[in-house]
PDB file of C-alpha atoms in Angstrom:
ATOM      1  CA  MET A 175      33.704  -8.169 -31.339  1.00 91.00           C
ATOM      2  CA  MET A 176      29.974  -8.232 -31.789  1.00 95.00           C
ATOM      3  CA  VAL A 177      28.503 -11.699 -31.760  1.00 97.00           C
ATOM      4  CA  LEU A 178      24.883 -12.426 -32.492  1.00 98.00           C
ATOM      5  CA  VAL A 179      23.568 -15.439 -30.619  1.00 98.00           C
ATOM      6  CA  THR A 180      20.378 -17.121 -31.815  1.00 98.00           C
ATOM      7  CA  TYR A 181      18.877 -20.298 -30.442  1.00 97.00           C
ATOM      8  CA  ASP A 182      15.980 -22.686 -30.675  1.00 96.00           C
ATOM      9  CA  VAL A 183      15.548 -24.872 -27.638  1.00 96.00           C
ATOM     10  CA  SER A 184      12.982 -27.640 -27.828  1.00 92.00           C
ATOM     11  CA  THR A 185      10.523 -27.033 -24.988  1.00 92.00           C
ATOM     12  CA  GLU A 186       8.475 -30.189 -25.385  1.00 90.00           C
ATOM     13  CA  SER A 187       9.768 -31.545 -22.089  1.00 93.00           C
ATOM     14  CA  GLU A 188      10.383 -30.053 -18.660  1.00 95.00           C
ATOM     15  CA  GLY A 189      14.091 -30.558 -19.320  1.00 95.00           C
ATOM     16  CA  GLY A 190      13.772 -28.466 -22.462  1.00 95.00           C
ATOM     17  CA  LYS A 191      12.068 -25.640 -20.619  1.00 96.00           C
ATOM     18  CA  ARG A 192      14.873 -25.737 -18.067  1.00 97.00           C
ATOM     19  CA  ARG A 193      17.514 -25.614 -20.804  1.00 97.00           C
ATOM     20  CA  LEU A 194      15.738 -22.667 -22.419  1.00 97.00           C
ATOM     21  CA  ARG A 195      15.778 -20.731 -19.154  1.00 97.00           C
ATOM     22  CA  LYS A 196      19.448 -21.558 -18.610  1.00 97.00           C
ATOM     23  CA  VAL A 197      20.479 -20.519 -22.126  1.00 98.00           C
ATOM     24  CA  ALA A 198      18.598 -17.230 -21.801  1.00 97.00           C
ATOM     25  CA  LYS A 199      20.053 -16.562 -18.350  1.00 97.00           C
ATOM     26  CA  GLU A 200      23.575 -17.174 -19.581  1.00 97.00           C
ATOM     27  CA  CYS A 201      23.098 -14.908 -22.610  1.00 97.00           C
ATOM     28  CA  VAL A 202      21.720 -12.144 -20.388  1.00 96.00           C
ATOM     29  CA  ASN A 203      25.052 -12.198 -18.553  1.00 96.00           C
ATOM     30  CA  TYR A 204      26.913 -11.436 -21.752  1.00 96.00           C
ATOM     31  CA  GLY A 205      24.790  -9.227 -23.920  1.00 96.00           C
ATOM     32  CA  GLN A 206      21.639  -7.422 -24.898  1.00 95.00           C
ATOM     33  CA  ARG A 207      18.458  -9.290 -25.608  1.00 95.00           C
ATOM     34  CA  VAL A 208      17.023  -7.904 -28.836  1.00 95.00           C
ATOM     35  CA  GLN A 209      14.402 -10.559 -29.444  1.00 96.00           C
ATOM     36  CA  ASN A 210      13.104 -13.527 -27.512  1.00 94.00           C
ATOM     37  CA  SER A 211      15.848 -15.900 -28.695  1.00 96.00           C
ATOM     38  CA  VAL A 212      18.304 -13.386 -30.150  1.00 97.00           C
ATOM     39  CA  PHE A 213      21.093 -11.652 -28.245  1.00 97.00           C
ATOM     40  CA  GLU A 214      23.736  -9.182 -29.334  1.00 96.00           C
ATOM     41  CA  CYS A 215      26.889  -9.659 -27.298  1.00 96.00           C
ATOM     42  CA  LEU A 216      29.940  -7.395 -27.412  1.00 95.00           C
ATOM     43  CA  LEU A 217      32.697  -9.752 -26.346  1.00 95.00           C
ATOM     44  CA  ASP A 218      36.434 -10.118 -26.256  1.00 94.00           C
ATOM     45  CA  PRO A 219      37.783 -13.490 -27.426  1.00 94.00           C
ATOM     46  CA  ALA A 220      38.068 -14.869 -23.881  1.00 97.00           C
ATOM     47  CA  GLN A 221      34.500 -13.924 -23.036  1.00 97.00           C
ATOM     48  CA  PHE A 222      33.254 -15.406 -26.275  1.00 96.00           C
ATOM     49  CA  ALA A 223      35.087 -18.674 -25.600  1.00 97.00           C
ATOM     50  CA  LYS A 224      33.487 -18.832 -22.160  1.00 97.00           C
ATOM     51  CA  LEU A 225      30.007 -18.097 -23.472  1.00 98.00           C
ATOM     52  CA  LYS A 226      30.317 -20.650 -26.251  1.00 97.00           C
ATOM     53  CA  HIS A 227      31.590 -23.311 -23.893  1.00 98.00           C
ATOM     54  CA  SER A 228      28.848 -22.575 -21.432  1.00 98.00           C
ATOM     55  CA  LEU A 229      25.996 -22.620 -23.975  1.00 98.00           C
ATOM     56  CA  CYS A 230      27.277 -25.772 -25.657  1.00 97.00           C
ATOM     57  CA  GLY A 231      27.223 -27.392 -22.242  1.00 97.00           C
ATOM     58  CA  ILE A 232      23.602 -26.426 -21.645  1.00 98.00           C
ATOM     59  CA  ILE A 233      21.929 -27.344 -24.942  1.00 97.00           C
ATOM     60  CA  ASP A 234      20.871 -30.814 -25.985  1.00 96.00           C
ATOM     61  CA  GLU A 235      22.829 -31.261 -29.218  1.00 96.00           C
ATOM     62  CA  GLU A 236      20.207 -33.560 -30.673  1.00 95.00           C
ATOM     63  CA  LYS A 237      17.224 -31.341 -29.993  1.00 95.00           C
ATOM     64  CA  ASP A 238      18.362 -27.733 -29.717  1.00 97.00           C
ATOM     65  CA  SER A 239      19.967 -25.384 -32.207  1.00 97.00           C
ATOM     66  CA  LEU A 240      22.515 -22.712 -31.391  1.00 97.00           C
ATOM     67  CA  ARG A 241      24.037 -20.295 -33.874  1.00 97.00           C
ATOM     68  CA  PHE A 242      26.652 -17.583 -33.619  1.00 98.00           C
ATOM     69  CA  TYR A 243      27.030 -14.830 -36.182  1.00 98.00           C
ATOM     70  CA  TYR A 244      30.165 -12.705 -36.103  1.00 96.00           C
ATOM     71  CA  LEU A 245      29.150  -9.209 -37.078  1.00 95.00           C
ATOM     72  CA  GLY A 246      32.646  -7.714 -36.919  1.00 87.00           C
ATOM     73  CA  LYS A 247      33.666  -4.179 -36.127  1.00 83.00           C
ATOM     74  CA  ASN A 248      31.190  -2.346 -38.324  1.00 87.00           C
ATOM     75  CA  TRP A 249      28.296  -4.224 -36.828  1.00 92.00           C
ATOM     76  CA  LYS A 250      26.169  -1.107 -36.381  1.00 92.00           C
ATOM     77  CA  ASN A 251      26.010  -0.732 -40.148  1.00 93.00           C
ATOM     78  CA  ARG A 252      24.904  -4.319 -40.475  1.00 95.00           C
ATOM     79  CA  VAL A 253      21.747  -4.084 -38.398  1.00 96.00           C
ATOM     80  CA  GLU A 254      18.361  -2.710 -39.299  1.00 96.00           C
ATOM     81  CA  HIS A 255      15.399  -2.813 -36.982  1.00 96.00           C
ATOM     82  CA  PHE A 256      11.669  -2.414 -37.558  1.00 96.00           C
ATOM     83  CA  GLY A 257       8.730  -2.512 -35.220  1.00 96.00           C
ATOM     84  CA  ALA A 258       8.596  -2.814 -31.460  1.00 93.00           C
ATOM     85  CA  LYS A 259      11.384  -1.493 -29.283  1.00 74.00           C
ATOM     86  CA  GLU A 260      14.679  -3.284 -29.269  1.00 60.00           C
ATOM     87  CA  GLY A 261      15.043  -3.545 -25.511  1.00 57.00           C
ATOM     88  CA  TYR A 262      13.741  -6.858 -24.302  1.00 51.00           C
ATOM     89  CA  ASP A 263      13.063  -7.926 -20.781  1.00 48.00           C
ATOM     90  CA  PRO A 264      13.911 -11.583 -20.027  1.00 42.00           C
ATOM     91  CA  GLU A 265      10.437 -11.910 -18.553  1.00 45.00           C
ATOM     92  CA  GLY A 266       8.963 -11.255 -21.974  1.00 48.00           C
ATOM     93  CA  ILE A 267       7.730  -7.704 -21.406  1.00 47.00           C
ATOM     94  CA  LEU A 268       9.027  -5.073 -23.779  1.00 48.00           C
ATOM     95  CA  ILE A 269      11.115  -2.328 -22.185  1.00 48.00           C
ATOM     96  CA  THR A 270       9.865   1.082 -23.274  1.00 45.00           C
TER      97      THR A 270
ATOM     98  CA  MET B  35      24.100 -10.470 -50.387  1.00 91.00           C
ATOM     99  CA  MET B  36      23.341 -12.615 -47.407  1.00 96.00           C
ATOM    100  CA  VAL B  37      20.713 -11.149 -45.122  1.00 97.00           C
ATOM    101  CA  LEU B  38      19.757 -12.675 -41.824  1.00 98.00           C
ATOM    102  CA  VAL B  39      16.127 -12.084 -40.915  1.00 98.00           C
ATOM    103  CA  THR B  40      15.033 -12.512 -37.303  1.00 98.00           C
ATOM    104  CA  TYR B  41      11.605 -11.761 -35.910  1.00 97.00           C
ATOM    105  CA  ASP B  42       9.456 -11.847 -32.837  1.00 96.00           C
ATOM    106  CA  VAL B  43       5.751 -11.703 -33.544  1.00 96.00           C
ATOM    107  CA  SER B  44       3.423 -11.348 -30.606  1.00 92.00           C
ATOM    108  CA  THR B  45       1.047 -14.324 -30.732  1.00 92.00           C
ATOM    109  CA  GLU B  46      -1.233 -13.295 -27.908  1.00 90.00           C
ATOM    110  CA  SER B  47      -4.105 -12.708 -30.306  1.00 93.00           C
ATOM    111  CA  GLU B  48      -5.463 -14.556 -33.309  1.00 95.00           C
ATOM    112  CA  GLY B  49      -4.254 -11.657 -35.430  1.00 95.00           C
ATOM    113  CA  GLY B  50      -0.758 -12.186 -34.064  1.00 95.00           C
ATOM    114  CA  LYS B  51      -0.788 -15.861 -34.930  1.00 96.00           C
ATOM    115  CA  ARG B  52      -1.912 -14.934 -38.421  1.00 97.00           C
ATOM    116  CA  ARG B  53       0.899 -12.377 -38.750  1.00 97.00           C
ATOM    117  CA  LEU B  54       3.433 -14.958 -37.570  1.00 97.00           C
ATOM    118  CA  ARG B  55       2.311 -17.427 -40.225  1.00 97.00           C
ATOM    119  CA  LYS B  56       2.420 -14.734 -42.902  1.00 97.00           C
ATOM    120  CA  VAL B  57       5.917 -13.551 -41.925  1.00 98.00           C
ATOM    121  CA  ALA B  58       7.236 -17.118 -41.926  1.00 97.00           C
ATOM    122  CA  LYS B  59       5.574 -17.893 -45.255  1.00 97.00           C
ATOM    123  CA  GLU B  60       7.071 -14.801 -46.856  1.00 97.00           C
ATOM    124  CA  CYS B  61      10.552 -15.598 -45.519  1.00 97.00           C
ATOM    125  CA  VAL B  62      10.314 -19.159 -46.817  1.00 97.00           C
ATOM    126  CA  ASN B  63       9.887 -17.672 -50.297  1.00 96.00           C
ATOM    127  CA  TYR B  64      13.202 -15.883 -50.020  1.00 96.00           C
ATOM    128  CA  GLY B  65      15.557 -17.999 -47.990  1.00 96.00           C
ATOM    129  CA  GLN B  66      16.513 -20.874 -45.772  1.00 95.00           C
ATOM    130  CA  ARG B  67      14.936 -21.336 -42.366  1.00 95.00           C
ATOM    131  CA  VAL B  68      17.733 -22.056 -39.920  1.00 96.00           C
ATOM    132  CA  GLN B  69      15.749 -21.659 -36.721  1.00 96.00           C
ATOM    133  CA  ASN B  70      12.126 -21.110 -35.882  1.00 94.00           C
ATOM    134  CA  SER B  71      12.266 -17.321 -36.313  1.00 96.00           C
ATOM    135  CA  VAL B  72      15.604 -16.987 -38.112  1.00 97.00           C
ATOM    136  CA  PHE B  73      16.102 -17.086 -41.875  1.00 97.00           C
ATOM    137  CA  GLU B  74      19.199 -16.752 -44.017  1.00 96.00           C
ATOM    138  CA  CYS B  75      18.323 -15.166 -47.332  1.00 96.00           C
ATOM    139  CA  LEU B  76      20.694 -14.752 -50.273  1.00 95.00           C
ATOM    140  CA  LEU B  77      19.223 -11.767 -52.066  1.00 95.00           C
ATOM    141  CA  ASP B  78      19.981  -9.182 -54.685  1.00 94.00           C
ATOM    142  CA  PRO B  79      19.089  -5.592 -53.784  1.00 94.00           C
ATOM    143  CA  ALA B  80      15.744  -5.731 -55.598  1.00 97.00           C
ATOM    144  CA  GLN B  81      14.714  -8.932 -53.857  1.00 97.00           C
ATOM    145  CA  PHE B  82      15.762  -7.532 -50.506  1.00 96.00           C
ATOM    146  CA  ALA B  83      13.731  -4.361 -51.074  1.00 97.00           C
ATOM    147  CA  LYS B  84      10.690  -6.497 -51.900  1.00 97.00           C
ATOM    148  CA  LEU B  85      11.120  -8.725 -48.849  1.00 98.00           C
ATOM    149  CA  LYS B  86      11.600  -5.774 -46.529  1.00 97.00           C
ATOM    150  CA  HIS B  87       8.569  -3.976 -47.910  1.00 98.00           C
ATOM    151  CA  SER B  88       6.485  -7.094 -47.649  1.00 98.00           C
ATOM    152  CA  LEU B  89       7.491  -7.962 -44.064  1.00 98.00           C
ATOM    153  CA  CYS B  90       7.084  -4.379 -42.877  1.00 97.00           C
ATOM    154  CA  GLY B  91       3.583  -4.499 -44.294  1.00 97.00           C
ATOM    155  CA  ILE B  92       2.733  -7.670 -42.367  1.00 98.00           C
ATOM    156  CA  ILE B  93       4.053  -6.935 -38.869  1.00 97.00           C
ATOM    157  CA  ASP B  94       2.318  -4.824 -36.257  1.00 96.00           C
ATOM    158  CA  GLU B  95       4.923  -2.145 -35.601  1.00 96.00           C
ATOM    159  CA  GLU B  96       3.779  -1.701 -32.022  1.00 95.00           C
ATOM    160  CA  LYS B  97       3.858  -5.343 -31.067  1.00 95.00           C
ATOM    161  CA  ASP B  98       6.249  -7.209 -33.328  1.00 97.00           C
ATOM    162  CA  SER B  99       9.972  -6.930 -33.848  1.00 97.00           C
ATOM    163  CA  LEU B 100      11.800  -7.459 -37.115  1.00 97.00           C
ATOM    164  CA  ARG B 101      15.557  -7.286 -37.589  1.00 97.00           C
ATOM    165  CA  PHE B 102      17.824  -7.595 -40.603  1.00 98.00           C
ATOM    166  CA  TYR B 103      21.520  -8.351 -40.339  1.00 98.00           C
ATOM    167  CA  TYR B 104      23.681  -7.868 -43.402  1.00 96.00           C
ATOM    168  CA  LEU B 105      26.309 -10.574 -43.330  1.00 95.00           C
ATOM    169  CA  GLY B 106      28.134  -9.451 -46.462  1.00 87.00           C
ATOM    170  CA  LYS B 107      30.081 -11.536 -48.927  1.00 83.00           C
ATOM    171  CA  ASN B 108      32.117 -13.588 -46.482  1.00 87.00           C
ATOM    172  CA  TRP B 109      29.035 -14.638 -44.621  1.00 92.00           C
ATOM    173  CA  LYS B 110      30.069 -18.295 -44.454  1.00 92.00           C
ATOM    174  CA  ASN B 111      32.976 -17.328 -42.238  1.00 93.00           C
ATOM    175  CA  ARG B 112      30.637 -15.427 -39.962  1.00 95.00           C
ATOM    176  CA  VAL B 113      28.370 -18.317 -39.016  1.00 96.00           C
ATOM    177  CA  GLU B 114      28.945 -21.077 -36.513  1.00 96.00           C
ATOM    178  CA  HIS B 115      26.355 -23.701 -35.725  1.00 96.00           C
ATOM    179  CA  PHE B 116      25.972 -26.127 -32.825  1.00 96.00           C
ATOM    180  CA  GLY B 117      23.392 -28.748 -32.062  1.00 96.00           C
ATOM    181  CA  ALA B 118      20.443 -29.953 -34.087  1.00 93.00           C
ATOM    182  CA  LYS B 119      20.495 -29.871 -37.876  1.00 74.00           C
ATOM    183  CA  GLU B 120      20.262 -26.550 -39.619  1.00 60.00           C
ATOM    184  CA  GLY B 121      17.487 -27.438 -42.020  1.00 57.00           C
ATOM    185  CA  TYR B 122      14.150 -26.411 -40.626  1.00 51.00           C
ATOM    186  CA  ASP B 123      10.745 -27.315 -41.874  1.00 48.00           C
ATOM    187  CA  PRO B 124       8.153 -24.504 -41.612  1.00 42.00           C
ATOM    188  CA  GLU B 125       5.892 -26.980 -39.848  1.00 45.00           C
ATOM    189  CA  GLY B 126       8.364 -27.206 -37.005  1.00 48.00           C
ATOM    190  CA  ILE B 127       9.850 -30.615 -37.753  1.00 47.00           C
ATOM    191  CA  LEU B 128      13.596 -30.789 -38.218  1.00 48.00           C
ATOM    192  CA  ILE B 129      14.739 -31.891 -41.666  1.00 48.00           C
ATOM    193  CA  THR B 130      17.329 -34.655 -41.396  1.00 45.00           C
TER     194      THR B 130
END
C-alpha cells in the first residue's frame, strides 16, 4: 500500500536537528522523497509497522508532528504535482 | 472532497520567502494547517479549482514544488497522527 509520510520536527535545539536527520534517514530507507518533509512509501503491512514503530521512537511526541496518509491502491490517481521536479535528494538538491 | 496540499518553496531569496508567505496565506483561507507546509482542505470542485489556480500562480515552477493529494470521502480513515497537536498556527506556534 502507498503511505504518505509527512513530518514537522522542531529544530530549535541540537537534539531536534538530530531527530530531523534521523527521521529523514529512516524514511529514505522506505520510500521516495517528494518534498523536504514528505515521503511516498510503497509498503507491505510488515514494513509499514516497522517504519511506524521506528519513527515513533525517534520523534519527540511533545514537540514533533508525524502524520501518515493511506493513499490506497489507486494512489496514482490521487496525486497531482506542480512545479519543480519530484525527485528530491536528501541533501536538499533537486534531482534533475 | 478532502484535498491535502503539501509544498516546498525555495526560500533562498527574498522572493522565495515572499512566495512562501503567500502560499501559506492562501492555504489558510481554504483549510486547516496540520504541519508547517501541509494543509488539509475540505473543498468543493469550484473551490479546489480556485485554490489550484491561485497557488500555481504564486509558486516559481522551476524552484518550488506543490502537490495535491485527493483523500476522497473516507479521508478520516486515511489519516493517522502522532506527536504534537494537529492544530497549527500560521505564525509557527502550536495551538493547544
